Amino acid sequence: MNGLCRAVLVGVFTLLAGCASTSHQPDCNAASAVPWQAVAPGVWVWQPDAQADVSAANAGHVVPTSVVVSGADALVIDPGPSHRHGLRVRDSLACRFGAQVRVVVNTHAHAENVLANSAFAPLLAAGQLEIVSNEGTRSAMQQRCPACLASLSERAGEGAMAGTRIVWPSRVLQTGEVLRIGAHRLRVLPAAPGHTESDLVLWDEATRVVWAGGLVYDQRLPELAQGGVDAWLAALDRIAALQPRHVIGNAVSSAGGAQALPPAMVSTRAYLRDLRAAVLKAMDEGRYAGETAAIEMPAYKDWAGYAQRQGFNLQRAWREMEPVWMERSPATR
């Protein structure tokens, strides 16, 4: 066989393989049902069973996966922790809603949010969808995802992570850009360096839904991963100014009244303010950075992840607050 014929055959086989992978047809009778919950018209979430950290029991599903569905089109925000999880999202959207995913959004570079990108890779390669994020998130994914995949596989189990591979966002979103799915208009707001260095925030004014990346928790201790206390509080203030009815972040929460904020926003902001105040108070009392274990915040001890993350948060907050404390006049300390 000459080189030209071989090249043609390879091309044909590659095309056939691509067609097979993108024409994946789920068996809707056998598909494992996803318990979608309606948040607003056209907006659905798949929540984890409990507020908990990653383990083999939850297969890494510790934050919500959300979708916006309009007719035969769907947009997925934070597709989840694994290839298997992402396939369940794809199959469920096809079976329950008759919708195909057109856009996948990665709000921030944490493994439990983005590693399910791999389930959408064949559609991406075929030009049938795009995977988007802001520049900071894509850069952070390129820096951290290899280590995060290994870490998540260790904690969630190799079986849960089978087939998962890293797939980068294919396009960078710009502040002010609008993502359109049917009548939905999701506006890209400025990146918020709170939970991570670049949390993506999306706002759908018509439904008054805000997607807040990792900026909102509920009964689970917030994690000062790569961001900061004051930047996080400022981001929550900007989101509050929108007067959202619903917020979808590391938790899903809805306001109880026209002027109220979603409760998870209120409790996340309260924790960060109390953390800031506790660290500054310890500095006023003459404590040192090595004594943060003595700082107690009993109101939050029952939150999931407190034992694992509170010490880390105190250390991060201490480093951030040191120059703030030094700049305060002695009279205000």
mmCIF file of C-alpha atoms in Angstrom:
data_model
loop_
_atom_site.group_PDB
_atom_site.id
_atom_site.type_symbol
_atom_site.label_atom_id
_atom_site.label_comp_id
_atom_site.label_asym_id
_atom_site.label_seq_id
_atom_site.Cartn_x
_atom_site.Cartn_y
_atom_site.Cartn_z
ATOM 1 C CA MET A 1 0.000 0.000 0.000
ATOM 2 C CA ASN A 2 1.475 3.344 -0.971
ATOM 3 C CA GLY A 3 1.724 6.294 1.375
ATOM 4 C CA LEU A 4 -1.183 8.178 -0.204
ATOM 5 C CA CYS A 5 -3.583 5.243 0.164
ATOM 6 C CA ARG A 6 -2.483 4.680 3.734
ATOM 7 C CA ALA A 7 -3.077 8.338 4.559
ATOM 8 C CA VAL A 8 -6.545 8.215 2.991
ATOM 9 C CA LEU A 9 -7.475 5.111 4.971
ATOM 10 C CA VAL A 10 -6.229 6.638 8.206
ATOM 11 C CA GLY A 11 -8.291 9.721 7.478
ATOM 12 C CA VAL A 12 -11.409 7.655 6.813
ATOM 13 C CA PHE A 13 -10.992 5.624 9.991
ATOM 14 C CA THR A 14 -10.426 8.817 11.994
ATOM 15 C CA LEU A 15 -13.557 10.371 10.524
ATOM 16 C CA LEU A 16 -15.617 7.252 11.271
ATOM 17 C CA ALA A 17 -14.330 7.156 14.833
ATOM 18 C CA GLY A 18 -15.195 10.824 15.270
ATOM 19 C CA CYS A 19 -18.676 10.295 13.882
ATOM 20 C CA ALA A 20 -19.228 7.352 16.217
ATOM 21 C CA SER A 21 -18.172 9.311 19.284
ATOM 22 C CA THR A 22 -20.200 12.433 18.495
ATOM 23 C CA SER A 23 -23.311 10.441 17.534
ATOM 24 C CA HIS A 24 -23.469 8.894 21.007
ATOM 25 C CA GLN A 25 -27.083 7.874 21.508
ATOM 26 C CA PRO A 26 -28.000 7.229 25.131
ATOM 27 C CA ASP A 27 -30.295 4.377 26.035
ATOM 28 C CA CYS A 28 -32.943 6.402 27.796
ATOM 29 C CA ASN A 29 -34.470 3.295 29.362
ATOM 30 C CA ALA A 30 -31.153 2.304 30.904
ATOM 31 C CA ALA A 31 -29.766 5.780 31.589
ATOM 32 C CA SER A 32 -29.249 6.589 35.246
ATOM 33 C CA ALA A 33 -31.722 9.380 35.952
ATOM 34 C CA VAL A 34 -30.359 12.719 37.124
ATOM 35 C CA PRO A 35 -32.494 14.363 39.828
ATOM 36 C CA TRP A 36 -32.720 17.811 38.236
ATOM 37 C CA GLN A 37 -34.326 20.486 40.394
ATOM 38 C CA ALA A 38 -35.925 23.573 38.853
ATOM 39 C CA VAL A 39 -34.481 26.901 40.043
ATOM 40 C CA ALA A 40 -36.182 29.241 37.556
ATOM 41 C CA PRO A 41 -37.831 28.798 34.157
ATOM 42 C CA GLY A 42 -35.306 26.925 32.013
ATOM 43 C CA VAL A 43 -32.708 26.733 34.812
ATOM 44 C CA TRP A 44 -32.020 23.383 36.487
ATOM 45 C CA VAL A 45 -29.495 22.078 39.001
ATOM 46 C CA TRP A 46 -28.170 18.668 39.965
ATOM 47 C CA GLN A 47 -27.161 19.021 43.580
ATOM 48 C CA PRO A 48 -24.920 16.704 45.595
ATOM 49 C CA ASP A 49 -26.654 14.445 48.077
ATOM 50 C CA ALA A 50 -25.069 16.212 51.051
ATOM 51 C CA GLN A 51 -22.767 19.063 51.996
ATOM 52 C CA ALA A 52 -19.487 17.182 52.239
ATOM 53 C CA ASP A 53 -15.918 17.046 51.020
ATOM 54 C CA VAL A 54 -14.771 14.748 48.212
ATOM 55 C CA SER A 55 -14.829 11.037 49.063
ATOM 56 C CA ALA A 56 -15.384 7.666 47.465
ATOM 57 C CA ALA A 57 -18.963 7.772 48.760
ATOM 58 C CA ASN A 58 -19.881 10.830 46.651
ATOM 59 C CA ALA A 59 -17.509 10.132 43.709
ATOM 60 C CA GLY A 60 -16.386 13.763 43.831
ATOM 61 C CA HIS A 61 -19.849 15.251 43.334
ATOM 62 C CA VAL A 62 -19.726 17.949 46.018
ATOM 63 C CA VAL A 63 -20.847 21.046 44.096
ATOM 64 C CA PRO A 64 -23.911 21.616 41.899
ATOM 65 C CA THR A 65 -23.966 21.079 38.164
ATOM 66 C CA SER A 66 -26.407 23.491 36.534
ATOM 67 C CA VAL A 67 -27.953 23.754 33.082
ATOM 68 C CA VAL A 68 -29.929 26.278 31.105
ATOM 69 C CA VAL A 69 -32.282 24.592 28.649
ATOM 70 C CA SER A 70 -34.224 26.198 25.804
ATOM 71 C CA GLY A 71 -35.845 23.947 23.230
ATOM 72 C CA ALA A 72 -33.241 21.606 21.769
ATOM 73 C CA ASP A 73 -30.282 23.591 23.120
ATOM 74 C CA ALA A 74 -28.574 23.484 26.502
ATOM 75 C CA LEU A 75 -25.775 25.293 28.274
ATOM 76 C CA VAL A 76 -23.953 23.518 31.120
ATOM 77 C CA ILE A 77 -22.254 25.422 33.933
ATOM 78 C CA ASP A 78 -19.600 23.558 35.937
ATOM 79 C CA PRO A 79 -20.091 20.109 34.373
ATOM 80 C CA GLY A 80 -18.737 18.177 37.366
ATOM 81 C CA PRO A 81 -15.850 16.068 38.632
ATOM 82 C CA SER A 82 -15.495 13.207 36.147
ATOM 83 C CA HIS A 83 -16.076 11.782 32.699
ATOM 84 C CA ARG A 84 -18.783 9.524 34.085
ATOM 85 C CA HIS A 85 -20.578 12.467 35.701
ATOM 86 C CA GLY A 86 -20.407 14.461 32.472
ATOM 87 C CA LEU A 87 -21.857 11.580 30.442
ATOM 88 C CA ARG A 88 -24.785 11.378 32.834
ATOM 89 C CA VAL A 89 -25.380 15.095 32.261
ATOM 90 C CA ARG A 90 -25.238 14.659 28.476
ATOM 91 C CA ASP A 91 -27.519 11.626 28.487
ATOM 92 C CA SER A 92 -30.021 13.166 30.869
ATOM 93 C CA LEU A 93 -30.307 16.353 28.835
ATOM 94 C CA ALA A 94 -30.929 14.290 25.713
ATOM 95 C CA CYS A 95 -33.406 11.891 27.339
ATOM 96 C CA ARG A 96 -35.377 14.204 29.597
ATOM 97 C CA PHE A 97 -35.250 17.463 27.666
ATOM 98 C CA GLY A 98 -34.407 16.398 24.112
ATOM 99 C CA ALA A 99 -31.576 18.926 24.241
ATOM 100 C CA GLN A 100 -27.991 18.901 23.017
ATOM 101 C CA VAL A 101 -25.279 20.785 24.854
ATOM 102 C CA ARG A 102 -23.989 23.787 22.893
ATOM 103 C CA VAL A 103 -21.845 25.477 25.536
ATOM 104 C CA VAL A 104 -19.990 24.260 28.627
ATOM 105 C CA VAL A 105 -18.881 26.932 31.120
ATOM 106 C CA ASN A 106 -16.047 26.485 33.620
ATOM 107 C CA THR A 107 -16.438 29.054 36.405
ATOM 108 C CA HIS A 108 -13.197 28.338 38.258
ATOM 109 C CA ALA A 109 -10.238 25.991 38.217
ATOM 110 C CA HIS A 110 -11.178 23.353 40.763
ATOM 111 C CA ALA A 111 -11.235 19.697 39.789
ATOM 112 C CA GLU A 112 -14.728 18.926 41.088
ATOM 113 C CA ASN A 113 -16.112 21.640 38.792
ATOM 114 C CA VAL A 114 -14.268 21.104 35.512
ATOM 115 C CA LEU A 115 -12.937 17.579 34.988
ATOM 116 C CA ALA A 116 -16.226 16.439 33.425
ATOM 117 C CA ASN A 117 -15.171 18.513 30.404
ATOM 118 C CA SER A 118 -13.813 15.256 29.014
ATOM 119 C CA ALA A 119 -17.340 13.916 28.451
ATOM 120 C CA PHE A 120 -17.909 16.761 25.998
ATOM 121 C CA ALA A 121 -14.552 16.498 24.198
ATOM 122 C CA PRO A 122 -15.915 14.585 21.144
ATOM 123 C CA LEU A 123 -18.549 17.291 20.584
ATOM 124 C CA LEU A 124 -15.870 19.943 20.982
ATOM 125 C CA ALA A 125 -13.628 18.226 18.437
ATOM 126 C CA ALA A 126 -16.543 18.028 16.006
ATOM 127 C CA GLY A 127 -17.260 21.739 16.354
ATOM 128 C CA GLN A 128 -20.676 21.080 17.900
ATOM 129 C CA LEU A 129 -20.036 22.952 21.132
ATOM 130 C CA GLU A 130 -17.509 25.161 22.870
ATOM 131 C CA ILE A 131 -16.036 25.051 26.353
ATOM 132 C CA VAL A 132 -15.545 28.531 27.774
ATOM 133 C CA SER A 133 -14.034 30.233 30.812
ATOM 134 C CA ASN A 134 -12.351 33.507 31.633
ATOM 135 C CA GLU A 135 -8.622 33.896 31.058
ATOM 136 C CA GLY A 136 -7.701 33.511 34.727
ATOM 137 C CA THR A 137 -9.558 30.225 35.036
ATOM 138 C CA ARG A 138 -8.049 28.738 31.887
ATOM 139 C CA SER A 139 -4.550 29.742 32.991
ATOM 140 C CA ALA A 140 -5.118 28.285 36.457
ATOM 141 C CA MET A 141 -6.452 25.049 34.975
ATOM 142 C CA GLN A 142 -3.316 24.687 32.881
ATOM 143 C CA GLN A 143 -1.206 25.161 35.997
ATOM 144 C CA ARG A 144 -3.131 22.976 38.432
ATOM 145 C CA CYS A 145 -5.351 20.449 36.667
ATOM 146 C CA PRO A 146 -2.746 17.681 36.247
ATOM 147 C CA ALA A 147 -2.120 17.630 40.006
ATOM 148 C CA CYS A 148 -5.833 18.100 40.735
ATOM 149 C CA LEU A 149 -6.780 15.098 38.587
ATOM 150 C CA ALA A 150 -4.356 12.927 40.519
ATOM 151 C CA SER A 151 -5.625 14.252 43.851
ATOM 152 C CA LEU A 152 -9.297 13.811 42.967
ATOM 153 C CA SER A 153 -8.652 10.288 41.687
ATOM 154 C CA GLU A 154 -7.039 9.412 45.001
ATOM 155 C CA ARG A 155 -9.912 10.802 47.062
ATOM 156 C CA ALA A 156 -12.898 9.831 44.894
ATOM 157 C CA GLY A 157 -11.473 6.514 43.701
ATOM 158 C CA GLU A 158 -10.080 5.313 40.402
ATOM 159 C CA GLY A 159 -13.387 3.732 39.432
ATOM 160 C CA ALA A 160 -15.318 6.983 39.788
ATOM 161 C CA MET A 161 -12.707 8.795 37.711
ATOM 162 C CA ALA A 162 -12.370 6.173 34.951
ATOM 163 C CA GLY A 163 -12.006 7.737 31.515
ATOM 164 C CA THR A 164 -11.503 11.231 32.898
ATOM 165 C CA ARG A 165 -8.912 13.341 31.165
ATOM 166 C CA ILE A 166 -8.093 17.021 31.165
ATOM 167 C CA VAL A 167 -9.782 19.132 28.496
ATOM 168 C CA TRP A 168 -9.015 22.841 28.412
ATOM 169 C CA PRO A 169 -11.531 25.586 27.634
ATOM 170 C CA SER A 170 -11.563 26.294 23.909
ATOM 171 C CA ARG A 171 -12.432 29.979 24.181
ATOM 172 C CA VAL A 172 -11.895 32.801 26.652
ATOM 173 C CA LEU A 173 -14.859 34.924 27.700
ATOM 174 C CA GLN A 174 -14.616 38.690 27.945
ATOM 175 C CA THR A 175 -16.261 40.850 30.615
ATOM 176 C CA GLY A 176 -19.579 42.134 29.289
ATOM 177 C CA GLU A 177 -19.976 39.290 26.792
ATOM 178 C CA VAL A 178 -23.410 37.669 26.670
ATOM 179 C CA LEU A 179 -24.028 33.923 26.362
ATOM 180 C CA ARG A 180 -27.351 33.220 24.619
ATOM 181 C CA ILE A 181 -29.482 30.102 24.950
ATOM 182 C CA GLY A 182 -32.975 30.727 23.624
ATOM 183 C CA ALA A 183 -34.413 33.707 25.475
ATOM 184 C CA HIS A 184 -31.765 33.499 28.202
ATOM 185 C CA ARG A 185 -29.029 36.125 28.242
ATOM 186 C CA LEU A 186 -26.176 35.327 30.628
ATOM 187 C CA ARG A 187 -23.899 38.335 31.009
ATOM 188 C CA VAL A 188 -20.256 37.854 31.974
ATOM 189 C CA LEU A 189 -19.445 40.040 34.981
ATOM 190 C CA PRO A 190 -15.919 41.046 36.081
ATOM 191 C CA ALA A 191 -13.841 38.184 37.474
ATOM 192 C CA ALA A 192 -13.944 37.887 41.255
ATOM 193 C CA PRO A 193 -10.660 36.868 42.956
ATOM 194 C CA GLY A 194 -12.259 35.543 46.124
ATOM 195 C CA HIS A 195 -12.504 31.763 46.377
ATOM 196 C CA THR A 196 -9.942 31.385 43.594
ATOM 197 C CA GLU A 197 -7.875 33.921 41.707
ATOM 198 C CA SER A 198 -10.544 34.367 39.017
ATOM 199 C CA ASP A 199 -14.075 33.176 39.780
ATOM 200 C CA LEU A 200 -16.402 33.683 36.821
ATOM 201 C CA VAL A 201 -19.751 35.324 37.614
ATOM 202 C CA LEU A 202 -22.735 35.159 35.221
ATOM 203 C CA TRP A 203 -25.980 37.114 35.523
ATOM 204 C CA ASP A 204 -29.335 36.337 33.893
ATOM 205 C CA GLU A 205 -31.400 39.421 34.626
ATOM 206 C CA ALA A 206 -34.646 38.009 33.241
ATOM 207 C CA THR A 207 -34.732 35.134 35.734
ATOM 208 C CA ARG A 208 -32.641 37.019 38.340
ATOM 209 C CA VAL A 209 -30.275 34.066 38.603
ATOM 210 C CA VAL A 210 -26.601 34.690 39.322
ATOM 211 C CA TRP A 211 -23.954 32.008 38.885
ATOM 212 C CA ALA A 212 -21.298 32.816 41.468
ATOM 213 C CA GLY A 213 -18.589 30.231 40.826
ATOM 214 C CA GLY A 214 -17.109 29.169 44.149
ATOM 215 C CA LEU A 215 -18.140 32.348 46.004
ATOM 216 C CA VAL A 216 -21.223 30.998 47.814
ATOM 217 C CA TYR A 217 -21.423 28.070 50.259
ATOM 218 C CA ASP A 218 -24.175 26.697 52.469
ATOM 219 C CA GLN A 219 -23.404 24.890 55.736
ATOM 220 C CA ARG A 220 -20.004 23.964 54.294
ATOM 221 C CA LEU A 221 -16.929 25.934 55.252
ATOM 222 C CA PRO A 222 -15.802 28.340 52.506
ATOM 223 C CA GLU A 223 -12.289 27.715 51.276
ATOM 224 C CA LEU A 224 -9.791 30.538 50.790
ATOM 225 C CA ALA A 225 -8.102 28.520 48.090
ATOM 226 C CA GLN A 226 -6.276 31.004 45.879
ATOM 227 C CA GLY A 227 -8.248 34.182 46.616
ATOM 228 C CA GLY A 228 -8.614 36.506 49.579
ATOM 229 C CA VAL A 229 -11.048 37.625 52.276
ATOM 230 C CA ASP A 230 -11.485 41.257 51.256
ATOM 231 C CA ALA A 231 -11.741 40.501 47.534
ATOM 232 C CA TRP A 232 -14.320 37.816 48.294
ATOM 233 C CA LEU A 233 -16.388 40.172 50.442
ATOM 234 C CA ALA A 234 -16.213 42.847 47.728
ATOM 235 C CA ALA A 235 -17.405 40.302 45.143
ATOM 236 C CA LEU A 236 -20.363 39.335 47.327
ATOM 237 C CA ASP A 237 -21.243 43.021 47.745
ATOM 238 C CA ARG A 238 -21.266 43.462 43.951
ATOM 239 C CA ILE A 239 -23.484 40.414 43.555
ATOM 240 C CA ALA A 240 -25.820 41.627 46.312
ATOM 241 C CA ALA A 241 -26.236 44.933 44.475
ATOM 242 C CA LEU A 242 -27.871 42.989 41.624
ATOM 243 C CA GLN A 243 -30.583 41.829 44.049
ATOM 244 C CA PRO A 244 -30.583 38.258 42.749
ATOM 245 C CA ARG A 245 -33.528 35.981 43.440
ATOM 246 C CA HIS A 246 -31.405 32.858 43.083
ATOM 247 C CA VAL A 247 -27.690 32.175 43.417
ATOM 248 C CA ILE A 248 -25.875 29.091 42.139
ATOM 249 C CA GLY A 249 -22.333 28.622 43.396
ATOM 250 C CA ASN A 250 -20.905 25.870 45.564
ATOM 251 C CA ALA A 251 -24.483 25.792 46.842
ATOM 252 C CA VAL A 252 -27.900 26.720 45.466
ATOM 253 C CA SER A 253 -29.950 29.252 47.381
ATOM 254 C CA SER A 254 -33.084 31.327 46.773
ATOM 255 C CA ALA A 255 -34.267 34.509 48.456
ATOM 256 C CA GLY A 256 -37.344 34.390 50.640
ATOM 257 C CA GLY A 257 -38.683 37.825 49.736
ATOM 258 C CA ALA A 258 -38.437 40.597 47.178
ATOM 259 C CA GLN A 259 -35.771 42.545 49.079
ATOM 260 C CA ALA A 260 -34.002 39.620 50.716
ATOM 261 C CA LEU A 261 -30.767 37.988 49.618
ATOM 262 C CA PRO A 262 -30.417 34.225 49.151
ATOM 263 C CA PRO A 263 -29.576 32.817 52.609
ATOM 264 C CA ALA A 264 -26.368 31.115 51.468
ATOM 265 C CA MET A 265 -25.005 34.486 50.370
ATOM 266 C CA VAL A 266 -25.787 35.925 53.778
ATOM 267 C CA SER A 267 -24.141 33.072 55.687
ATOM 268 C CA THR A 268 -21.040 33.027 53.449
ATOM 269 C CA ARG A 269 -20.587 36.764 53.928
ATOM 270 C CA ALA A 270 -21.109 36.411 57.683
ATOM 271 C CA TYR A 271 -18.390 33.754 57.923
ATOM 272 C CA LEU A 272 -15.871 35.831 55.979
ATOM 273 C CA ARG A 273 -16.600 38.942 58.045
ATOM 274 C CA ASP A 274 -16.283 36.961 61.275
ATOM 275 C CA LEU A 275 -13.035 35.374 60.061
ATOM 276 C CA ARG A 276 -11.606 38.798 59.261
ATOM 277 C CA ALA A 277 -12.693 40.227 62.620
ATOM 278 C CA ALA A 278 -11.362 37.233 64.573
ATOM 279 C CA VAL A 279 -7.921 37.509 62.998
ATOM 280 C CA LEU A 280 -7.686 41.260 63.589
ATOM 281 C CA LYS A 281 -8.821 40.770 67.200
ATOM 282 C CA ALA A 282 -6.100 38.163 67.721
ATOM 283 C CA MET A 283 -3.545 40.632 66.386
ATOM 284 C CA ASP A 284 -4.882 43.289 68.755
ATOM 285 C CA GLU A 285 -4.358 40.823 71.613
ATOM 286 C CA GLY A 286 -0.700 40.380 70.661
ATOM 287 C CA ARG A 287 -0.967 36.891 69.203
ATOM 288 C CA TYR A 288 1.345 35.649 66.461
ATOM 289 C CA ALA A 289 0.713 33.843 63.190
ATOM 290 C CA GLY A 290 1.747 30.536 64.754
ATOM 291 C CA GLU A 291 -1.054 30.852 67.310
ATOM 292 C CA THR A 292 -3.999 30.805 64.906
ATOM 293 C CA ALA A 293 -5.074 27.432 66.314
ATOM 294 C CA ALA A 294 -6.179 29.340 69.403
ATOM 295 C CA ILE A 295 -8.668 31.414 67.388
ATOM 296 C CA GLU A 296 -12.109 29.891 67.792
ATOM 297 C CA MET A 297 -15.212 30.475 65.688
ATOM 298 C CA PRO A 298 -17.760 28.229 67.415
ATOM 299 C CA ALA A 299 -20.703 29.401 65.294
ATOM 300 C CA TYR A 300 -19.255 27.488 62.333
ATOM 301 C CA LYS A 301 -17.922 24.318 63.958
ATOM 302 C CA ASP A 302 -20.842 22.246 62.714
ATOM 303 C CA TRP A 303 -20.300 23.204 59.090
ATOM 304 C CA ALA A 304 -18.935 20.483 56.814
ATOM 305 C CA GLY A 305 -15.203 20.824 56.290
ATOM 306 C CA TYR A 306 -14.560 22.919 59.400
ATOM 307 C CA ALA A 307 -11.941 20.558 60.819
ATOM 308 C CA GLN A 308 -10.213 20.240 57.458
ATOM 309 C CA ARG A 309 -10.176 23.882 56.307
ATOM 310 C CA GLN A 310 -10.542 26.273 59.222
ATOM 311 C CA GLY A 311 -6.850 26.212 60.126
ATOM 312 C CA PHE A 312 -5.868 26.849 56.514
ATOM 313 C CA ASN A 313 -8.355 29.734 56.234
ATOM 314 C CA LEU A 314 -6.982 31.322 59.397
ATOM 315 C CA GLN A 315 -3.437 31.184 58.061
ATOM 316 C CA ARG A 316 -4.482 32.680 54.724
ATOM 317 C CA ALA A 317 -6.517 35.398 56.398
ATOM 318 C CA TRP A 318 -3.662 36.186 58.817
ATOM 319 C CA ARG A 319 -1.226 36.806 55.963
ATOM 320 C CA GLU A 320 -3.753 39.030 54.233
ATOM 321 C CA MET A 321 -4.696 40.980 57.366
ATOM 322 C CA GLU A 322 -1.160 41.698 58.603
ATOM 323 C CA PRO A 323 -0.655 44.779 56.405
ATOM 324 C CA VAL A 324 -4.251 45.863 57.104
ATOM 325 C CA TRP A 325 -3.583 45.705 60.849
ATOM 326 C CA MET A 326 -0.246 47.523 60.510
ATOM 327 C CA GLU A 327 -1.895 50.394 58.638
ATOM 328 C CA ARG A 328 -4.537 50.917 61.323
ATOM 329 C CA SER A 329 -3.777 53.652 63.832
ATOM 330 C CA PRO A 330 -3.087 52.464 67.392
ATOM 331 C CA ALA A 331 -6.287 54.172 68.507
ATOM 332 C CA THR A 332 -8.400 51.934 66.255
ATOM 333 C CA ARG A 333 -6.637 48.667 67.097
#
